[in-house]
Amino acid sequence: MTNGSKNQVWWVRGLTLAALVLMIAAYFTPIWWVSLTAPNYPKEAFPDGIRIHFHFNGVFNGCKAPALKKGSHASEVLQADLGDDLTEREGMKAGESAETGLNCVHEMNTINHYVGMYPIDTGAPVEVPMSKFFFGFFAVLLLGFMATQRKQQLMILGAGFAAVTAWMVTDQIVLGHLNAFADHYYHEASTFFNQPEVLERWTANLKLATKAAMAGLVVAMLIIMLGVWKIRQFSLLLALVPALLPVFFVLDYAGWLWFFGHNMHPWGAFTVKPFMPTVFGEGKVAQFSTYSYPYYGYAILLAASAALLPAILIRRKMMREEQG
């Protein structure tokens, strides 16, 4: 191997390692944020509106309320709107953080309920518990891409895929986390939708779909092993698939927004025609202004993709030179 080829190898490995670190970091950060504002949620009480953060492994509270004094106008507004959710807040001293008692995921669920939308935690019920295994799968792909010899790639992929499969089966089936998540799904869905026979069917479908996703991931691993073994250029997919993660997220996010906006339930106090919620930018639903934008976790994902694209081009150039 010439010095030029060695330099190319190290560039590929360095860029891929950087992308791997960034991708793992993105898993633990908020990827997207959504906020609702309305006249009955004044800015002094809700500086960021009713805000939630989307992570790969769920949806989390994004509200940061100011420190409140008991009896203040902002405190009265919060108490009127959130009621028992402010129980913890009442004992706080002036100047202390008010964030503890403000759960904007619950508040947004309440708002959605009025127009017949399902609770937020019923969205992406397969993707959320499976996300850590998808990321493990992507990590193995990138480790395999860092190797230059086909035999090395197959060894890394085989060991890594076996580890991810064992982890997935142990976590979901042996330790019962699939059943635990199904119970959580049932509980969240039943908050506003109390039809046990329907919920039991939904929960059974969730378990079946998750097991199908697990099987599908194993099949994908086998296909990749076979592809790398038989086709030299196939190894470029080891980096290309993780590089497309920002695209996968937006497509999945938009798909679930469409589902929520087109599957209204008659429980709503207000009738709203089916609509497509805003994926990116600002929108309007009834008296609410909506905001939906990528957060810093999505920027980390884009940085990972930006590191992988030149690594793919360099590896492709190396392959062409080897063939020549």
PDB file of N, CA, C and O in Angstrom, residues 69-140:
ATOM      1  N   LYS A  69     -43.566  33.826  41.984  1.00  0.00           N
ATOM      2  CA  LYS A  69     -43.955  34.117  43.361  1.00  0.00           C
ATOM      3  C   LYS A  69     -45.420  33.740  43.541  1.00  0.00           C
ATOM      4  O   LYS A  69     -46.248  34.012  42.682  1.00  0.00           O
ATOM      5  N   LYS A  70     -45.714  33.131  44.666  1.00  0.00           N
ATOM      6  CA  LYS A  70     -47.085  32.733  44.933  1.00  0.00           C
ATOM      7  C   LYS A  70     -47.989  33.960  44.979  1.00  0.00           C
ATOM      8  O   LYS A  70     -47.679  34.964  45.624  1.00  0.00           O
ATOM      9  N   GLY A  71     -49.100  33.875  44.225  1.00  0.00           N
ATOM     10  CA  GLY A  71     -50.031  34.993  44.185  1.00  0.00           C
ATOM     11  C   GLY A  71     -49.796  35.948  43.033  1.00  0.00           C
ATOM     12  O   GLY A  71     -50.605  36.839  42.792  1.00  0.00           O
ATOM     13  N   SER A  72     -48.682  35.780  42.280  1.00  0.00           N
ATOM     14  CA  SER A  72     -48.419  36.643  41.132  1.00  0.00           C
ATOM     15  C   SER A  72     -49.389  36.309  40.004  1.00  0.00           C
ATOM     16  O   SER A  72     -50.010  35.244  39.984  1.00  0.00           O
ATOM     17  N   HIS A  73     -49.497  37.232  39.021  1.00  0.00           N
ATOM     18  CA  HIS A  73     -50.407  37.006  37.901  1.00  0.00           C
ATOM     19  C   HIS A  73     -49.995  35.760  37.123  1.00  0.00           C
ATOM     20  O   HIS A  73     -50.841  34.931  36.757  1.00  0.00           O
ATOM     21  N   ALA A  74     -48.694  35.610  36.872  1.00  0.00           N
ATOM     22  CA  ALA A  74     -48.228  34.445  36.122  1.00  0.00           C
ATOM     23  C   ALA A  74     -48.543  33.157  36.865  1.00  0.00           C
ATOM     24  O   ALA A  74     -48.929  32.147  36.273  1.00  0.00           O
ATOM     25  N   SER A  75     -48.387  33.178  38.197  1.00  0.00           N
ATOM     26  CA  SER A  75     -48.689  31.996  38.995  1.00  0.00           C
ATOM     27  C   SER A  75     -50.176  31.658  38.922  1.00  0.00           C
ATOM     28  O   SER A  75     -50.562  30.488  38.827  1.00  0.00           O
ATOM     29  N   GLU A  76     -51.023  32.689  38.926  1.00  0.00           N
ATOM     30  CA  GLU A  76     -52.453  32.447  38.839  1.00  0.00           C
ATOM     31  C   GLU A  76     -52.851  31.861  37.487  1.00  0.00           C
ATOM     32  O   GLU A  76     -53.716  30.983  37.404  1.00  0.00           O
ATOM     33  N   VAL A  77     -52.201  32.346  36.422  1.00  0.00           N
ATOM     34  CA  VAL A  77     -52.471  31.808  35.090  1.00  0.00           C
ATOM     35  C   VAL A  77     -52.088  30.338  35.020  1.00  0.00           C
ATOM     36  O   VAL A  77     -52.835  29.495  34.532  1.00  0.00           O
ATOM     37  N   LEU A  78     -50.904  30.012  35.541  1.00  0.00           N
ATOM     38  CA  LEU A  78     -50.451  28.624  35.540  1.00  0.00           C
ATOM     39  C   LEU A  78     -51.368  27.744  36.374  1.00  0.00           C
ATOM     40  O   LEU A  78     -51.717  26.630  35.986  1.00  0.00           O
ATOM     41  N   GLN A  79     -51.771  28.241  37.522  1.00  0.00           N
ATOM     42  CA  GLN A  79     -52.645  27.459  38.393  1.00  0.00           C
ATOM     43  C   GLN A  79     -53.987  27.203  37.733  1.00  0.00           C
ATOM     44  O   GLN A  79     -54.542  26.102  37.814  1.00  0.00           O
ATOM     45  N   ALA A  80     -54.509  28.198  37.030  1.00  0.00           N
ATOM     46  CA  ALA A  80     -55.799  28.053  36.362  1.00  0.00           C
ATOM     47  C   ALA A  80     -55.726  27.053  35.224  1.00  0.00           C
ATOM     48  O   ALA A  80     -56.648  26.259  35.008  1.00  0.00           O
ATOM     49  N   ASP A  81     -54.604  27.073  34.498  1.00  0.00           N
ATOM     50  CA  ASP A  81     -54.478  26.201  33.332  1.00  0.00           C
ATOM     51  C   ASP A  81     -54.013  24.797  33.679  1.00  0.00           C
ATOM     52  O   ASP A  81     -54.431  23.815  33.069  1.00  0.00           O
ATOM     53  N   LEU A  82     -53.114  24.678  34.676  1.00  0.00           N
ATOM     54  CA  LEU A  82     -52.490  23.389  34.952  1.00  0.00           C
ATOM     55  C   LEU A  82     -53.003  22.718  36.213  1.00  0.00           C
ATOM     56  O   LEU A  82     -52.786  21.532  36.410  1.00  0.00           O
ATOM     57  N   GLY A  83     -53.645  23.448  37.077  1.00  0.00           N
ATOM     58  CA  GLY A  83     -54.264  22.846  38.254  1.00  0.00           C
ATOM     59  C   GLY A  83     -53.318  22.037  39.096  1.00  0.00           C
ATOM     60  O   GLY A  83     -52.320  22.535  39.606  1.00  0.00           O
ATOM     61  N   ASP A  84     -53.609  20.741  39.238  1.00  0.00           N
ATOM     62  CA  ASP A  84     -52.839  19.863  40.127  1.00  0.00           C
ATOM     63  C   ASP A  84     -51.403  19.688  39.690  1.00  0.00           C
ATOM     64  O   ASP A  84     -50.564  19.246  40.471  1.00  0.00           O
ATOM     65  N   ASP A  85     -51.088  19.999  38.424  1.00  0.00           N
ATOM     66  CA  ASP A  85     -49.707  19.861  37.967  1.00  0.00           C
ATOM     67  C   ASP A  85     -48.782  20.830  38.687  1.00  0.00           C
ATOM     68  O   ASP A  85     -47.566  20.705  38.619  1.00  0.00           O
ATOM     69  N   LEU A  86     -49.343  21.809  39.365  1.00  0.00           N
ATOM     70  CA  LEU A  86     -48.516  22.799  40.050  1.00  0.00           C
ATOM     71  C   LEU A  86     -48.380  22.525  41.538  1.00  0.00           C
ATOM     72  O   LEU A  86     -47.922  23.355  42.292  1.00  0.00           O
ATOM     73  N   THR A  87     -48.776  21.348  41.972  1.00  0.00           N
ATOM     74  CA  THR A  87     -48.715  21.024  43.396  1.00  0.00           C
ATOM     75  C   THR A  87     -47.300  21.200  43.941  1.00  0.00           C
ATOM     76  O   THR A  87     -47.085  21.778  45.003  1.00  0.00           O
ATOM     77  N   GLU A  88     -46.306  20.706  43.152  1.00  0.00           N
ATOM     78  CA  GLU A  88     -44.925  20.800  43.618  1.00  0.00           C
ATOM     79  C   GLU A  88     -44.458  22.250  43.648  1.00  0.00           C
ATOM     80  O   GLU A  88     -43.582  22.629  44.409  1.00  0.00           O
ATOM     81  N   ARG A  89     -45.057  23.080  42.790  1.00  0.00           N
ATOM     82  CA  ARG A  89     -44.605  24.450  42.668  1.00  0.00           C
ATOM     83  C   ARG A  89     -44.972  25.310  43.875  1.00  0.00           C
ATOM     84  O   ARG A  89     -44.300  26.277  44.202  1.00  0.00           O
ATOM     85  N   GLU A  90     -46.074  24.967  44.549  1.00  0.00           N
ATOM     86  CA  GLU A  90     -46.593  25.844  45.586  1.00  0.00           C
ATOM     87  C   GLU A  90     -45.603  26.057  46.734  1.00  0.00           C
ATOM     88  O   GLU A  90     -45.586  27.098  47.347  1.00  0.00           O
ATOM     89  N   GLY A  91     -44.776  25.037  46.991  1.00  0.00           N
ATOM     90  CA  GLY A  91     -43.849  25.162  48.109  1.00  0.00           C
ATOM     91  C   GLY A  91     -42.537  25.816  47.752  1.00  0.00           C
ATOM     92  O   GLY A  91     -41.658  25.938  48.604  1.00  0.00           O
ATOM     93  N   MET A  92     -42.387  26.275  46.513  1.00  0.00           N
ATOM     94  CA  MET A  92     -41.119  26.851  46.083  1.00  0.00           C
ATOM     95  C   MET A  92     -40.949  28.271  46.619  1.00  0.00           C
ATOM     96  O   MET A  92     -41.912  29.016  46.755  1.00  0.00           O
ATOM     97  N   LYS A  93     -39.719  28.635  46.854  1.00  0.00           N
ATOM     98  CA  LYS A  93     -39.405  29.983  47.313  1.00  0.00           C
ATOM     99  C   LYS A  93     -39.181  30.887  46.109  1.00  0.00           C
ATOM    100  O   LYS A  93     -38.870  30.426  45.019  1.00  0.00           O
ATOM    101  N   ALA A  94     -39.320  32.157  46.309  1.00  0.00           N
ATOM    102  CA  ALA A  94     -39.080  33.113  45.232  1.00  0.00           C
ATOM    103  C   ALA A  94     -37.642  32.970  44.744  1.00  0.00           C
ATOM    104  O   ALA A  94     -36.704  32.899  45.538  1.00  0.00           O
ATOM    105  N   GLY A  95     -37.472  32.930  43.430  1.00  0.00           N
ATOM    106  CA  GLY A  95     -36.140  32.796  42.854  1.00  0.00           C
ATOM    107  C   GLY A  95     -35.770  31.383  42.499  1.00  0.00           C
ATOM    108  O   GLY A  95     -34.808  31.144  41.785  1.00  0.00           O
ATOM    109  N   GLU A  96     -36.529  30.393  42.988  1.00  0.00           N
ATOM    110  CA  GLU A  96     -36.244  29.010  42.643  1.00  0.00           C
ATOM    111  C   GLU A  96     -36.830  28.697  41.272  1.00  0.00           C
ATOM    112  O   GLU A  96     -37.765  29.352  40.809  1.00  0.00           O
ATOM    113  N   SER A  97     -36.271  27.648  40.634  1.00  0.00           N
ATOM    114  CA  SER A  97     -36.751  27.262  39.308  1.00  0.00           C
ATOM    115  C   SER A  97     -38.174  26.748  39.387  1.00  0.00           C
ATOM    116  O   SER A  97     -38.535  25.986  40.268  1.00  0.00           O
ATOM    117  N   ALA A  98     -38.987  27.159  38.404  1.00  0.00           N
ATOM    118  CA  ALA A  98     -40.382  26.717  38.357  1.00  0.00           C
ATOM    119  C   ALA A  98     -40.570  25.585  37.372  1.00  0.00           C
ATOM    120  O   ALA A  98     -41.679  25.156  37.114  1.00  0.00           O
ATOM    121  N   GLU A  99     -39.455  25.103  36.819  1.00  0.00           N
ATOM    122  CA  GLU A  99     -39.541  24.121  35.747  1.00  0.00           C
ATOM    123  C   GLU A  99     -40.119  22.792  36.217  1.00  0.00           C
ATOM    124  O   GLU A  99     -40.769  22.080  35.460  1.00  0.00           O
ATOM    125  N   THR A 100     -39.911  22.440  37.494  1.00  0.00           N
ATOM    126  CA  THR A 100     -40.308  21.132  37.990  1.00  0.00           C
ATOM    127  C   THR A 100     -41.798  20.868  37.828  1.00  0.00           C
ATOM    128  O   THR A 100     -42.212  19.798  37.429  1.00  0.00           O
ATOM    129  N   GLY A 101     -42.615  21.875  38.140  1.00  0.00           N
ATOM    130  CA  GLY A 101     -44.046  21.651  38.136  1.00  0.00           C
ATOM    131  C   GLY A 101     -44.731  21.867  36.808  1.00  0.00           C
ATOM    132  O   GLY A 101     -45.947  21.793  36.741  1.00  0.00           O
ATOM    133  N   LEU A 102     -43.973  22.183  35.743  1.00  0.00           N
ATOM    134  CA  LEU A 102     -44.569  22.512  34.459  1.00  0.00           C
ATOM    135  C   LEU A 102     -44.272  21.399  33.462  1.00  0.00           C
ATOM    136  O   LEU A 102     -43.167  21.280  32.964  1.00  0.00           O
ATOM    137  N   ASN A 103     -45.264  20.571  33.193  1.00  0.00           N
ATOM    138  CA  ASN A 103     -45.097  19.448  32.271  1.00  0.00           C
ATOM    139  C   ASN A 103     -45.856  19.751  30.988  1.00  0.00           C
ATOM    140  O   ASN A 103     -47.067  19.556  30.904  1.00  0.00           O
ATOM    141  N   CYS A 104     -45.136  20.225  29.983  1.00  0.00           N
ATOM    142  CA  CYS A 104     -45.788  20.659  28.755  1.00  0.00           C
ATOM    143  C   CYS A 104     -46.163  19.487  27.852  1.00  0.00           C
ATOM    144  O   CYS A 104     -46.951  19.678  26.920  1.00  0.00           O
ATOM    145  N   VAL A 105     -45.625  18.299  28.090  1.00  0.00           N
ATOM    146  CA  VAL A 105     -46.096  17.133  27.340  1.00  0.00           C
ATOM    147  C   VAL A 105     -47.538  16.845  27.734  1.00  0.00           C
ATOM    148  O   VAL A 105     -48.411  16.626  26.886  1.00  0.00           O
ATOM    149  N   HIS A 106     -47.790  16.866  29.034  1.00  0.00           N
ATOM    150  CA  HIS A 106     -49.156  16.650  29.526  1.00  0.00           C
ATOM    151  C   HIS A 106     -50.086  17.756  29.042  1.00  0.00           C
ATOM    152  O   HIS A 106     -51.222  17.502  28.628  1.00  0.00           O
ATOM    153  N   GLU A 107     -49.601  19.002  29.088  1.00  0.00           N
ATOM    154  CA  GLU A 107     -50.438  20.121  28.669  1.00  0.00           C
ATOM    155  C   GLU A 107     -50.776  20.041  27.182  1.00  0.00           C
ATOM    156  O   GLU A 107     -51.908  20.310  26.772  1.00  0.00           O
ATOM    157  N   MET A 108     -49.795  19.658  26.351  1.00  0.00           N
ATOM    158  CA  MET A 108     -50.068  19.538  24.920  1.00  0.00           C
ATOM    159  C   MET A 108     -51.030  18.378  24.650  1.00  0.00           C
ATOM    160  O   MET A 108     -51.871  18.454  23.749  1.00  0.00           O
ATOM    161  N   ASN A 109     -50.915  17.301  25.416  1.00  0.00           N
ATOM    162  CA  ASN A 109     -51.883  16.205  25.288  1.00  0.00           C
ATOM    163  C   ASN A 109     -53.298  16.694  25.579  1.00  0.00           C
ATOM    164  O   ASN A 109     -54.260  16.304  24.910  1.00  0.00           O
ATOM    165  N   THR A 110     -53.417  17.549  26.597  1.00  0.00           N
ATOM    166  CA  THR A 110     -54.731  18.096  26.946  1.00  0.00           C
ATOM    167  C   THR A 110     -55.282  18.957  25.815  1.00  0.00           C
ATOM    168  O   THR A 110     -56.462  18.874  25.464  1.00  0.00           O
ATOM    169  N   ILE A 111     -54.416  19.776  25.234  1.00  0.00           N
ATOM    170  CA  ILE A 111     -54.830  20.623  24.109  1.00  0.00           C
ATOM    171  C   ILE A 111     -55.250  19.754  22.928  1.00  0.00           C
ATOM    172  O   ILE A 111     -56.288  19.990  22.298  1.00  0.00           O
ATOM    173  N   ASN A 112     -54.429  18.750  22.612  1.00  0.00           N
ATOM    174  CA  ASN A 112     -54.749  17.858  21.489  1.00  0.00           C
ATOM    175  C   ASN A 112     -56.083  17.139  21.714  1.00  0.00           C
ATOM    176  O   ASN A 112     -56.828  16.873  20.763  1.00  0.00           O
ATOM    177  N   HIS A 113     -56.353  16.820  22.979  1.00  0.00           N
ATOM    178  CA  HIS A 113     -57.592  16.116  23.313  1.00  0.00           C
ATOM    179  C   HIS A 113     -58.818  16.911  22.889  1.00  0.00           C
ATOM    180  O   HIS A 113     -59.820  16.341  22.431  1.00  0.00           O
ATOM    181  N   TYR A 114     -58.747  18.222  23.007  1.00  0.00           N
ATOM    182  CA  TYR A 114     -59.904  19.062  22.683  1.00  0.00           C
ATOM    183  C   TYR A 114     -60.272  19.012  21.202  1.00  0.00           C
ATOM    184  O   TYR A 114     -61.413  19.285  20.839  1.00  0.00           O
ATOM    185  N   VAL A 115     -59.295  18.675  20.342  1.00  0.00           N
ATOM    186  CA  VAL A 115     -59.607  18.588  18.904  1.00  0.00           C
ATOM    187  C   VAL A 115     -59.656  17.134  18.429  1.00  0.00           C
ATOM    188  O   VAL A 115     -59.754  16.873  17.239  1.00  0.00           O
ATOM    189  N   GLY A 116     -59.563  16.181  19.378  1.00  0.00           N
ATOM    190  CA  GLY A 116     -59.707  14.780  19.015  1.00  0.00           C
ATOM    191  C   GLY A 116     -58.435  14.074  18.620  1.00  0.00           C
ATOM    192  O   GLY A 116     -58.480  13.003  18.006  1.00  0.00           O
ATOM    193  N   MET A 117     -57.272  14.631  18.966  1.00  0.00           N
ATOM    194  CA  MET A 117     -55.996  13.979  18.644  1.00  0.00           C
ATOM    195  C   MET A 117     -55.619  12.968  19.720  1.00  0.00           C
ATOM    196  O   MET A 117     -55.953  13.140  20.892  1.00  0.00           O
ATOM    197  N   TYR A 118     -54.916  11.943  19.311  1.00  0.00           N
ATOM    198  CA  TYR A 118     -54.442  10.938  20.254  1.00  0.00           C
ATOM    199  C   TYR A 118     -53.293  11.483  21.086  1.00  0.00           C
ATOM    200  O   TYR A 118     -52.579  12.405  20.668  1.00  0.00           O
ATOM    201  N   PRO A 119     -53.047  10.938  22.290  1.00  0.00           N
ATOM    202  CA  PRO A 119     -51.923  11.374  23.116  1.00  0.00           C
ATOM    203  C   PRO A 119     -50.590  11.197  22.391  1.00  0.00           C
ATOM    204  O   PRO A 119     -50.423  10.285  21.573  1.00  0.00           O
ATOM    205  N   ILE A 120     -49.645  12.052  22.690  1.00  0.00           N
ATOM    206  CA  ILE A 120     -48.366  12.090  21.989  1.00  0.00           C
ATOM    207  C   ILE A 120     -47.624  10.759  22.075  1.00  0.00           C
ATOM    208  O   ILE A 120     -47.020  10.303  21.108  1.00  0.00           O
ATOM    209  N   ASP A 121     -47.670  10.113  23.228  1.00  0.00           N
ATOM    210  CA  ASP A 121     -46.914   8.870  23.416  1.00  0.00           C
ATOM    211  C   ASP A 121     -47.453   7.693  22.605  1.00  0.00           C
ATOM    212  O   ASP A 121     -46.842   6.624  22.599  1.00  0.00           O
ATOM    213  N   THR A 122     -48.584   7.866  21.930  1.00  0.00           N
ATOM    214  CA  THR A 122     -49.072   6.795  21.062  1.00  0.00           C
ATOM    215  C   THR A 122     -48.440   6.882  19.675  1.00  0.00           C
ATOM    216  O   THR A 122     -48.651   5.998  18.852  1.00  0.00           O
ATOM    217  N   GLY A 123     -47.669   7.928  19.415  1.00  0.00           N
ATOM    218  CA  GLY A 123     -46.984   8.056  18.131  1.00  0.00           C
ATOM    219  C   GLY A 123     -45.679   7.279  18.120  1.00  0.00           C
ATOM    220  O   GLY A 123     -45.018   7.128  19.153  1.00  0.00           O
ATOM    221  N   ALA A 124     -45.303   6.768  16.959  1.00  0.00           N
ATOM    222  CA  ALA A 124     -44.051   6.016  16.774  1.00  0.00           C
ATOM    223  C   ALA A 124     -43.854   4.941  17.839  1.00  0.00           C
ATOM    224  O   ALA A 124     -42.783   4.839  18.449  1.00  0.00           O
ATOM    225  N   PRO A 125     -44.862   4.095  18.104  1.00  0.00           N
ATOM    226  CA  PRO A 125     -44.749   3.122  19.200  1.00  0.00           C
ATOM    227  C   PRO A 125     -43.775   1.987  18.926  1.00  0.00           C
ATOM    228  O   PRO A 125     -43.385   1.283  19.860  1.00  0.00           O
ATOM    229  N   VAL A 126     -43.394   1.792  17.672  1.00  0.00           N
ATOM    230  CA  VAL A 126     -42.377   0.789  17.360  1.00  0.00           C
ATOM    231  C   VAL A 126     -41.000   1.442  17.298  1.00  0.00           C
ATOM    232  O   VAL A 126     -40.014   0.901  17.824  1.00  0.00           O
ATOM    233  N   GLU A 127     -40.919   2.612  16.678  1.00  0.00           N
ATOM    234  CA  GLU A 127     -39.637   3.280  16.504  1.00  0.00           C
ATOM    235  C   GLU A 127     -38.988   3.654  17.838  1.00  0.00           C
ATOM    236  O   GLU A 127     -37.767   3.544  17.994  1.00  0.00           O
ATOM    237  N   VAL A 128     -39.791   4.112  18.799  1.00  0.00           N
ATOM    238  CA  VAL A 128     -39.233   4.589  20.064  1.00  0.00           C
ATOM    239  C   VAL A 128     -38.506   3.480  20.837  1.00  0.00           C
ATOM    240  O   VAL A 128     -37.333   3.629  21.183  1.00  0.00           O
ATOM    241  N   PRO A 129     -39.155   2.341  21.140  1.00  0.00           N
ATOM    242  CA  PRO A 129     -38.419   1.300  21.878  1.00  0.00           C
ATOM    243  C   PRO A 129     -37.332   0.621  21.050  1.00  0.00           C
ATOM    244  O   PRO A 129     -36.387   0.061  21.612  1.00  0.00           O
ATOM    245  N   MET A 130     -37.440   0.683  19.718  1.00  0.00           N
ATOM    246  CA  MET A 130     -36.438   0.041  18.861  1.00  0.00           C
ATOM    247  C   MET A 130     -35.289   0.968  18.490  1.00  0.00           C
ATOM    248  O   MET A 130     -34.297   0.519  17.912  1.00  0.00           O
ATOM    249  N   SER A 131     -35.389   2.254  18.822  1.00  0.00           N
ATOM    250  CA  SER A 131     -34.400   3.225  18.354  1.00  0.00           C
ATOM    251  C   SER A 131     -32.977   2.898  18.801  1.00  0.00           C
ATOM    252  O   SER A 131     -32.019   3.043  18.036  1.00  0.00           O
ATOM    253  N   LYS A 132     -32.812   2.430  20.039  1.00  0.00           N
ATOM    254  CA  LYS A 132     -31.455   2.131  20.515  1.00  0.00           C
ATOM    255  C   LYS A 132     -30.831   0.977  19.743  1.00  0.00           C
ATOM    256  O   LYS A 132     -29.608   0.956  19.517  1.00  0.00           O
ATOM    257  N   PHE A 133     -31.658   0.040  19.284  1.00  0.00           N
ATOM    258  CA  PHE A 133     -31.123  -1.079  18.507  1.00  0.00           C
ATOM    259  C   PHE A 133     -30.804  -0.644  17.072  1.00  0.00           C
ATOM    260  O   PHE A 133     -29.846  -1.123  16.477  1.00  0.00           O
ATOM    261  N   PHE A 134     -31.605   0.279  16.538  1.00  0.00           N
ATOM    262  CA  PHE A 134     -31.286   0.848  15.229  1.00  0.00           C
ATOM    263  C   PHE A 134     -29.944   1.569  15.284  1.00  0.00           C
ATOM    264  O   PHE A 134     -29.120   1.448  14.375  1.00  0.00           O
ATOM    265  N   PHE A 135     -29.720   2.306  16.356  1.00  0.00           N
ATOM    266  CA  PHE A 135     -28.454   3.018  16.482  1.00  0.00           C
ATOM    267  C   PHE A 135     -27.292   2.038  16.679  1.00  0.00           C
ATOM    268  O   PHE A 135     -26.183   2.272  16.199  1.00  0.00           O
ATOM    269  N   GLY A 136     -27.551   0.945  17.409  1.00  0.00           N
ATOM    270  CA  GLY A 136     -26.529  -0.079  17.519  1.00  0.00           C
ATOM    271  C   GLY A 136     -26.204  -0.680  16.167  1.00  0.00           C
ATOM    272  O   GLY A 136     -25.032  -0.935  15.837  1.00  0.00           O
ATOM    273  N   PHE A 137     -27.221  -0.903  15.356  1.00  0.00           N
ATOM    274  CA  PHE A 137     -27.062  -1.407  13.994  1.00  0.00           C
ATOM    275  C   PHE A 137     -26.222  -0.442  13.155  1.00  0.00           C
ATOM    276  O   PHE A 137     -25.280  -0.838  12.462  1.00  0.00           O
ATOM    277  N   PHE A 138     -26.547   0.864  13.232  1.00  0.00           N
ATOM    278  CA  PHE A 138     -25.785   1.867  12.476  1.00  0.00           C
ATOM    279  C   PHE A 138     -24.335   1.919  12.946  1.00  0.00           C
ATOM    280  O   PHE A 138     -23.409   2.091  12.136  1.00  0.00           O
ATOM    281  N   ALA A 139     -24.124   1.794  14.253  1.00  0.00           N
ATOM    282  CA  ALA A 139     -22.766   1.834  14.788  1.00  0.00           C
ATOM    283  C   ALA A 139     -21.939   0.679  14.244  1.00  0.00           C
ATOM    284  O   ALA A 139     -20.764   0.849  13.882  1.00  0.00           O
ATOM    285  N   VAL A 140     -22.527  -0.510  14.172  1.00  0.00           N
ATOM    286  CA  VAL A 140     -21.813  -1.667  13.621  1.00  0.00           C
ATOM    287  C   VAL A 140     -21.487  -1.435  12.145  1.00  0.00           C
ATOM    288  O   VAL A 140     -20.389  -1.766  11.677  1.00  0.00           O
TER     289      VAL A 140
END
